[in-house]
Amino acid sequence: MNRKAFTLIELLAVIVVLAIILVISIPRILKVIENSQIESIRVGAENLVKAASDRLLDLSFNVPVDKKYTISGGIFVGDSIPYNGTLPDQGIIYVTYNGYVAIMLFNGTLCAKKEFNEKRVSVTKDSICILNVPESVDESCFDYSSSVTEATVIGYDLSCSKNVIIPSTLGGKTLTIIGSSAFDNIGLTSVIIPNTVNTIGSNSFQNNFLKSIILPNSVTTISSYAFSGNIINNINIPTSVNTIGVSAFENNQLTNLSISNGVGSIEERAFYGNQLTSLSIPSTVNSIGIEAFVNNSIVNINMPSLVDVSSTSISNNFYNSYVTTYSRAAGNYTSTCQTCIWSKS
């Protein structure tokens, strides 16, 4: 006799198997959906960053002013950027006159952010999405001294904003110096330094919460402990800088460091205690001080010739390779760890 239907036991077994498959599959499906949403908002943010940069290059927009774009309810409010993609629920885009872009997008559960000096957009699951962006503050927030034509900022009012655009003039005088300890340990979260400043004094921004810094091409000297004890993860040292002072960027979170041609001296402990994995030292550098790059995770260094280094500038094993074995020859030096044996290619 042919069977024409499932028994109750067989039907229950099928249901149990299907339930097990669902229990296993649903979390994976949800994870795939979540990853797709994360990638979507990240790509959207990066496309908006590019659109904002392209907008800056538009001749009709090429004026020396900073711009702010606001997104609310999935549309631009006020000024807009030409963009064909779908906009998120909320967002803010900042563009500086010299081409830096910061962005924050929020869709209710996912937060996409990039600060001015960061290269990539990061996405997190947050119910609150905040972007720390410098803003103009009243001149009364600054203490300063001045000569006939130039000013030096020497202090900052703790009651004023912790996200600050430092003005290019104070009291009608051109600001050229950030004085020693001017912004030391006051809780700063972001700052823009004007392109009139040539000297950043000792301890000037130490022990704050700065995540990114843009150094203008006017700066020639970064003094000792200038940015130590922050959370900076990315920095570009411009061609105008001659000296990076003692412990200038000590104890930050640097993963990316670009040192331009023009820097002559990297002084002791300048980048001590960061998270660097690679270095490219420009040909203009003639000396690297004691412990300048100690307590990082450097495994790749592009070195010019004849740089004066000590046995503790990077590590004793690097010194033995660069100085003793290869007589300070230019090349790409690699290792499996910063304190391990180094070789040159």
Short mmCIF file of C-alpha atoms in Angstrom, two decimals:
data_model
loop_
_atom_site.label_atom_id
_atom_site.label_comp_id
_atom_site.label_asym_id
_atom_site.label_seq_id
_atom_site.Cartn_x
_atom_site.Cartn_y
_atom_site.Cartn_z
CA MET A 1 0.00 0.00 0.00
CA ASN A 2 1.48 3.38 -1.04
CA ARG A 3 1.82 6.10 1.58
CA LYS A 4 0.10 9.31 0.53
CA ALA A 5 0.69 11.56 3.52
CA PHE A 6 3.13 12.37 6.33
CA THR A 7 2.43 10.93 9.72
CA LEU A 8 2.07 13.38 12.59
CA ILE A 9 5.49 12.39 13.92
CA GLU A 10 7.12 12.95 10.53
CA LEU A 11 5.41 16.33 10.22
CA LEU A 12 6.63 17.37 13.64
CA ALA A 13 10.15 16.25 12.72
CA VAL A 14 10.06 18.42 9.60
CA ILE A 15 8.85 21.38 11.65
CA VAL A 16 11.65 20.87 14.18
CA VAL A 17 14.26 20.70 11.40
CA LEU A 18 12.89 23.88 9.81
CA ALA A 19 12.93 25.61 13.19
CA ILE A 20 16.57 24.64 13.73
CA ILE A 21 17.45 25.95 10.27
CA LEU A 22 15.68 29.24 11.05
CA VAL A 23 17.43 29.58 14.42
CA ILE A 24 20.78 29.12 12.69
CA SER A 25 20.00 31.21 9.62
CA ILE A 26 18.17 34.25 11.02
CA PRO A 27 21.15 35.72 12.97
CA ARG A 28 23.33 35.27 9.90
CA ILE A 29 20.73 36.90 7.68
CA LEU A 30 20.35 39.78 10.13
CA LYS A 31 24.13 40.19 10.24
CA VAL A 32 24.27 40.32 6.44
CA ILE A 33 21.52 42.96 6.45
CA GLU A 34 23.32 44.98 9.13
CA ASN A 35 26.64 44.82 7.26
CA SER A 36 24.84 45.94 4.11
CA GLN A 37 23.34 48.91 5.96
CA ILE A 38 26.74 49.83 7.42
CA GLU A 39 28.39 49.66 4.01
CA SER A 40 25.56 51.68 2.47
CA ILE A 41 25.85 54.59 4.91
CA ARG A 42 29.67 54.48 4.74
CA VAL A 43 29.70 54.62 0.93
CA GLY A 44 27.05 57.35 1.01
CA ALA A 45 29.18 59.41 3.39
CA GLU A 46 32.31 58.96 1.26
CA ASN A 47 30.37 59.95 -1.87
CA LEU A 48 29.11 63.07 -0.10
CA VAL A 49 32.67 63.93 0.97
CA LYS A 50 33.74 63.68 -2.68
CA ALA A 51 30.73 65.71 -3.81
CA ALA A 52 31.57 68.41 -1.26
CA SER A 53 35.20 68.48 -2.45
CA ASP A 54 34.06 68.71 -6.07
CA ARG A 55 31.72 71.53 -5.12
CA LEU A 56 34.65 73.43 -3.66
CA LEU A 57 36.44 73.19 -7.01
CA ASP A 58 33.47 74.68 -8.83
CA LEU A 59 34.56 78.11 -10.09
CA SER A 60 31.27 79.62 -8.93
CA PHE A 61 32.04 78.45 -5.40
CA ASN A 62 35.78 79.01 -5.28
CA VAL A 63 35.83 81.68 -2.59
CA PRO A 64 37.87 81.64 0.64
CA VAL A 65 35.08 80.80 3.09
CA ASP A 66 34.11 77.77 5.15
CA LYS A 67 30.77 76.13 4.36
CA LYS A 68 28.26 74.11 6.35
CA TYR A 69 25.55 71.90 4.83
CA THR A 70 22.67 70.49 6.87
CA ILE A 71 20.54 67.43 6.08
CA SER A 72 17.18 66.95 7.82
CA GLY A 73 14.43 64.50 6.95
CA GLY A 74 16.46 63.15 4.05
CA ILE A 75 16.89 66.49 2.24
CA PHE A 76 19.31 69.42 2.32
CA VAL A 77 18.12 72.41 4.34
CA GLY A 78 19.38 75.67 2.85
CA ASP A 79 22.58 75.36 0.82
CA SER A 80 22.97 72.03 -0.95
CA ILE A 81 25.55 69.89 -2.73
CA PRO A 82 24.75 68.30 -6.12
CA TYR A 83 24.17 64.65 -5.19
CA ASN A 84 22.17 61.87 -6.86
CA GLY A 85 22.17 59.34 -4.02
CA THR A 86 19.71 58.87 -1.18
CA LEU A 87 20.34 61.17 1.78
CA PRO A 88 20.12 59.93 5.40
CA ASP A 89 17.66 61.17 8.03
CA GLN A 90 20.13 63.65 9.49
CA GLY A 91 23.55 64.95 8.59
CA ILE A 92 26.05 67.80 8.73
CA ILE A 93 28.86 68.43 6.26
CA TYR A 94 31.59 71.00 6.90
CA VAL A 95 33.99 72.16 4.18
CA THR A 96 36.92 74.47 4.91
CA TYR A 97 38.04 77.03 2.36
CA ASN A 98 41.27 75.05 1.82
CA GLY A 99 39.53 71.78 1.02
CA TYR A 100 39.14 69.81 4.25
CA VAL A 101 35.82 68.02 4.75
CA ALA A 102 34.19 66.74 7.94
CA ILE A 103 30.92 64.81 7.88
CA MET A 104 28.35 63.24 10.21
CA LEU A 105 25.41 61.17 8.93
CA PHE A 106 22.77 59.50 11.13
CA ASN A 107 19.87 57.21 10.18
CA GLY A 108 18.51 56.48 13.64
CA THR A 109 20.76 53.53 14.48
CA LEU A 110 23.99 54.00 12.52
CA CYS A 111 26.38 56.95 12.81
CA ALA A 112 28.89 57.68 10.03
CA LYS A 113 31.62 60.24 10.84
CA LYS A 114 34.84 61.67 9.45
CA GLU A 115 36.71 64.56 11.03
CA PHE A 116 38.73 67.03 8.99
CA ASN A 117 42.07 65.27 9.18
CA GLU A 118 40.79 61.68 8.98
CA LYS A 119 41.14 59.78 5.72
CA ARG A 120 38.22 57.38 6.04
CA VAL A 121 34.64 57.40 7.25
CA SER A 122 33.95 55.28 10.34
CA VAL A 123 30.53 53.78 11.10
CA THR A 124 29.27 52.88 14.58
CA LYS A 125 25.95 51.75 16.10
CA ASP A 126 24.98 54.72 18.27
CA SER A 127 21.75 56.27 19.46
CA ILE A 128 23.55 59.62 19.66
CA CYS A 129 25.75 60.88 16.82
CA ILE A 130 27.98 63.88 17.52
CA LEU A 131 30.73 65.43 15.39
CA ASN A 132 33.20 67.73 17.11
CA VAL A 133 33.83 70.54 14.63
CA PRO A 134 35.60 73.82 15.44
CA GLU A 135 33.48 76.95 15.51
CA SER A 136 34.16 80.66 15.59
CA VAL A 137 34.20 82.10 19.10
CA ASP A 138 34.24 85.65 20.36
CA GLU A 139 37.61 87.38 20.62
CA SER A 140 36.92 87.91 24.32
CA CYS A 141 37.55 84.16 24.82
CA PHE A 142 41.28 84.68 24.16
CA ASP A 143 43.99 86.21 26.30
CA TYR A 144 46.77 87.64 24.16
CA SER A 145 49.75 89.92 24.06
CA SER A 146 50.75 92.01 21.07
CA SER A 147 53.49 94.05 19.47
CA VAL A 148 53.07 96.75 16.84
CA THR A 149 51.84 94.33 14.16
CA GLU A 150 51.69 90.82 15.66
CA ALA A 151 49.80 88.99 18.40
CA THR A 152 50.49 85.96 20.58
CA VAL A 153 47.62 84.01 22.15
CA ILE A 154 48.54 83.18 25.75
CA GLY A 155 45.32 81.81 27.25
CA TYR A 156 41.71 80.77 26.69
CA ASP A 157 38.53 81.24 28.73
CA LEU A 158 37.38 77.88 30.13
CA SER A 159 33.73 78.90 29.75
CA CYS A 160 34.05 79.18 25.96
CA SER A 161 33.55 76.42 23.37
CA LYS A 162 35.80 73.36 23.40
CA ASN A 163 35.60 73.26 19.58
CA VAL A 164 37.40 76.39 18.51
CA ILE A 165 38.53 78.18 15.39
CA ILE A 166 41.45 80.34 16.47
CA PRO A 167 41.16 83.68 14.65
CA SER A 168 43.92 85.00 12.40
CA THR A 169 43.84 88.38 14.14
CA LEU A 170 43.48 89.45 17.76
CA GLY A 171 43.08 93.08 18.68
CA GLY A 172 43.59 93.97 15.04
CA LYS A 173 47.05 92.36 15.03
CA THR A 174 48.05 89.30 13.01
CA LEU A 175 48.26 86.18 15.17
CA THR A 176 51.67 84.56 14.60
CA ILE A 177 52.39 82.61 17.80
CA ILE A 178 50.44 80.13 19.91
CA GLY A 179 52.05 80.85 23.27
CA SER A 180 53.36 78.34 25.78
CA SER A 181 50.53 76.49 27.59
CA ALA A 182 47.92 78.70 25.91
CA PHE A 183 45.42 75.82 25.58
CA ASP A 184 46.99 73.36 28.00
CA ASN A 185 44.58 70.95 29.73
CA ILE A 186 41.32 72.82 29.07
CA GLY A 187 39.25 70.01 27.52
CA LEU A 188 39.56 70.99 23.84
CA THR A 189 37.97 68.47 21.47
CA SER A 190 38.75 70.16 18.14
CA VAL A 191 40.68 73.18 16.89
CA ILE A 192 41.63 74.98 13.68
CA ILE A 193 44.90 76.91 13.68
CA PRO A 194 44.99 79.89 11.29
CA ASN A 195 47.48 80.07 8.42
CA THR A 196 49.12 83.12 9.97
CA VAL A 197 50.72 81.14 12.81
CA ASN A 198 54.42 80.30 12.46
CA THR A 199 55.22 79.04 15.96
CA ILE A 200 53.31 76.60 18.15
CA GLY A 201 54.73 77.07 21.62
CA SER A 202 55.70 74.50 24.22
CA ASN A 203 52.83 72.69 26.02
CA SER A 204 50.39 74.79 23.98
CA PHE A 205 47.78 72.07 23.31
CA GLN A 206 48.92 69.27 25.60
CA ASN A 207 46.54 67.12 27.67
CA ASN A 208 43.32 67.76 25.76
CA PHE A 209 40.98 65.50 23.75
CA LEU A 210 42.10 66.44 20.25
CA LYS A 211 41.53 63.62 17.77
CA SER A 212 42.75 65.34 14.62
CA ILE A 213 44.83 68.41 13.85
CA ILE A 214 45.39 70.37 10.64
CA LEU A 215 48.71 72.20 10.67
CA PRO A 216 48.75 75.16 8.26
CA ASN A 217 51.64 75.65 5.84
CA SER A 218 52.72 78.75 7.76
CA VAL A 219 53.98 76.78 10.79
CA THR A 220 57.78 76.50 11.00
CA THR A 221 58.26 75.34 14.59
CA ILE A 222 56.36 72.81 16.69
CA SER A 223 57.77 73.23 20.18
CA SER A 224 58.21 70.71 22.99
CA TYR A 225 55.10 68.91 24.29
CA ALA A 226 52.93 71.01 21.95
CA PHE A 227 50.36 68.25 21.33
CA SER A 228 51.37 65.59 23.84
CA GLY A 229 48.71 63.69 25.75
CA ASN A 230 45.88 63.93 23.22
CA ILE A 231 44.15 61.24 21.10
CA ILE A 232 45.38 62.36 17.67
CA ASN A 233 45.31 59.48 15.18
CA ASN A 234 46.47 61.15 11.98
CA ILE A 235 48.84 64.05 11.30
CA ASN A 236 50.46 65.68 8.29
CA ILE A 237 53.58 67.72 9.01
CA PRO A 238 53.70 70.39 6.26
CA THR A 239 56.77 71.41 4.25
CA SER A 240 57.07 74.68 6.19
CA VAL A 241 58.02 72.93 9.46
CA ASN A 242 61.74 72.90 10.30
CA THR A 243 61.72 71.33 13.77
CA ILE A 244 59.47 68.86 15.56
CA GLY A 245 60.21 69.50 19.22
CA VAL A 246 60.85 67.27 22.20
CA SER A 247 57.79 65.08 22.97
CA ALA A 248 55.70 67.19 20.58
CA PHE A 249 53.28 64.32 19.81
CA GLU A 250 54.14 61.98 22.68
CA ASN A 251 51.39 59.70 24.00
CA ASN A 252 48.76 60.10 21.30
CA GLN A 253 47.11 57.43 19.13
CA LEU A 254 48.86 58.08 15.82
CA THR A 255 48.41 55.37 13.21
CA ASN A 256 49.19 57.61 10.22
CA LEU A 257 52.08 60.07 10.06
CA SER A 258 53.16 62.06 7.02
CA ILE A 259 56.34 64.12 7.37
CA SER A 260 56.93 66.41 4.40
CA ASN A 261 60.25 67.48 2.93
CA GLY A 262 61.50 70.48 4.84
CA VAL A 263 61.70 68.99 8.33
CA GLY A 264 65.34 68.96 9.45
CA SER A 265 65.16 67.73 13.03
CA ILE A 266 62.90 65.27 14.85
CA GLU A 267 63.79 65.75 18.49
CA GLU A 268 63.78 63.26 21.36
CA ARG A 269 60.52 61.45 22.18
CA ALA A 270 58.72 63.47 19.49
CA PHE A 271 56.43 60.54 18.61
CA TYR A 272 56.99 58.35 21.67
CA GLY A 273 54.07 56.14 22.69
CA ASN A 274 51.86 56.04 19.59
CA GLN A 275 50.51 53.27 17.32
CA LEU A 276 52.64 53.73 14.21
CA THR A 277 53.48 50.67 12.12
CA SER A 278 55.40 52.37 9.31
CA LEU A 279 57.54 55.46 8.75
CA SER A 280 58.75 57.43 5.77
CA ILE A 281 61.52 59.84 6.75
CA PRO A 282 62.09 62.60 4.16
CA SER A 283 65.54 63.33 2.76
CA THR A 284 65.68 66.72 4.52
CA VAL A 285 65.82 65.12 7.99
CA ASN A 286 69.37 65.13 9.36
CA SER A 287 68.75 63.95 12.92
CA ILE A 288 66.31 61.84 14.93
CA GLY A 289 66.54 62.25 18.69
CA ILE A 290 66.63 59.77 21.55
CA GLU A 291 63.45 57.65 21.86
CA ALA A 292 61.77 59.69 19.12
CA PHE A 293 59.74 56.69 17.93
CA VAL A 294 60.00 54.30 20.88
CA ASN A 295 56.84 52.50 22.11
CA ASN A 296 55.24 52.18 18.70
CA SER A 297 54.78 49.05 16.54
CA ILE A 298 56.97 50.05 13.59
CA VAL A 299 57.99 47.28 11.18
CA ASN A 300 58.68 49.27 8.00
CA ILE A 301 60.85 52.38 7.61
CA ASN A 302 61.85 54.22 4.46
CA MET A 303 65.08 55.99 5.41
CA PRO A 304 67.24 58.52 3.57
CA SER A 305 71.01 58.33 3.84
CA LEU A 306 73.25 59.76 6.56
CA VAL A 307 70.60 60.51 9.18
CA ASP A 308 72.07 60.96 12.65
CA VAL A 309 70.22 58.45 14.86
CA SER A 310 70.95 57.08 18.32
CA SER A 311 70.66 53.47 19.45
CA THR A 312 67.35 54.37 21.10
CA SER A 313 65.80 56.63 18.43
CA ILE A 314 63.77 53.69 17.11
CA SER A 315 65.38 50.57 18.60
CA ASN A 316 68.85 49.18 19.22
CA ASN A 317 68.38 46.56 16.49
CA PHE A 318 67.36 49.20 13.97
CA TYR A 319 70.47 51.20 14.88
CA ASN A 320 72.65 48.11 14.36
CA SER A 321 71.14 47.58 10.93
CA TYR A 322 71.01 51.17 9.66
CA VAL A 323 74.26 52.48 11.18
CA THR A 324 76.52 49.47 11.78
CA THR A 325 75.59 47.09 8.97
CA TYR A 326 74.55 49.45 6.18
CA SER A 327 76.56 52.58 7.11
CA ARG A 328 73.43 54.76 7.16
CA ALA A 329 72.50 53.92 3.57
CA ALA A 330 69.15 54.96 2.13
CA GLY A 331 66.58 52.23 1.65
CA ASN A 332 63.51 50.44 2.88
CA TYR A 333 64.13 48.72 6.21
CA THR A 334 61.80 45.99 7.46
CA SER A 335 61.40 43.81 10.53
CA THR A 336 58.87 41.57 12.24
CA CYS A 337 58.74 43.86 15.27
CA GLN A 338 60.23 47.21 16.24
CA THR A 339 62.81 45.70 18.57
CA CYS A 340 63.59 42.69 16.33
CA ILE A 341 66.35 42.29 13.72
CA TRP A 342 66.04 44.66 10.75
CA SER A 343 67.00 44.12 7.10
CA LYS A 344 67.29 46.48 4.14
CA SER A 345 65.87 46.00 0.67
#
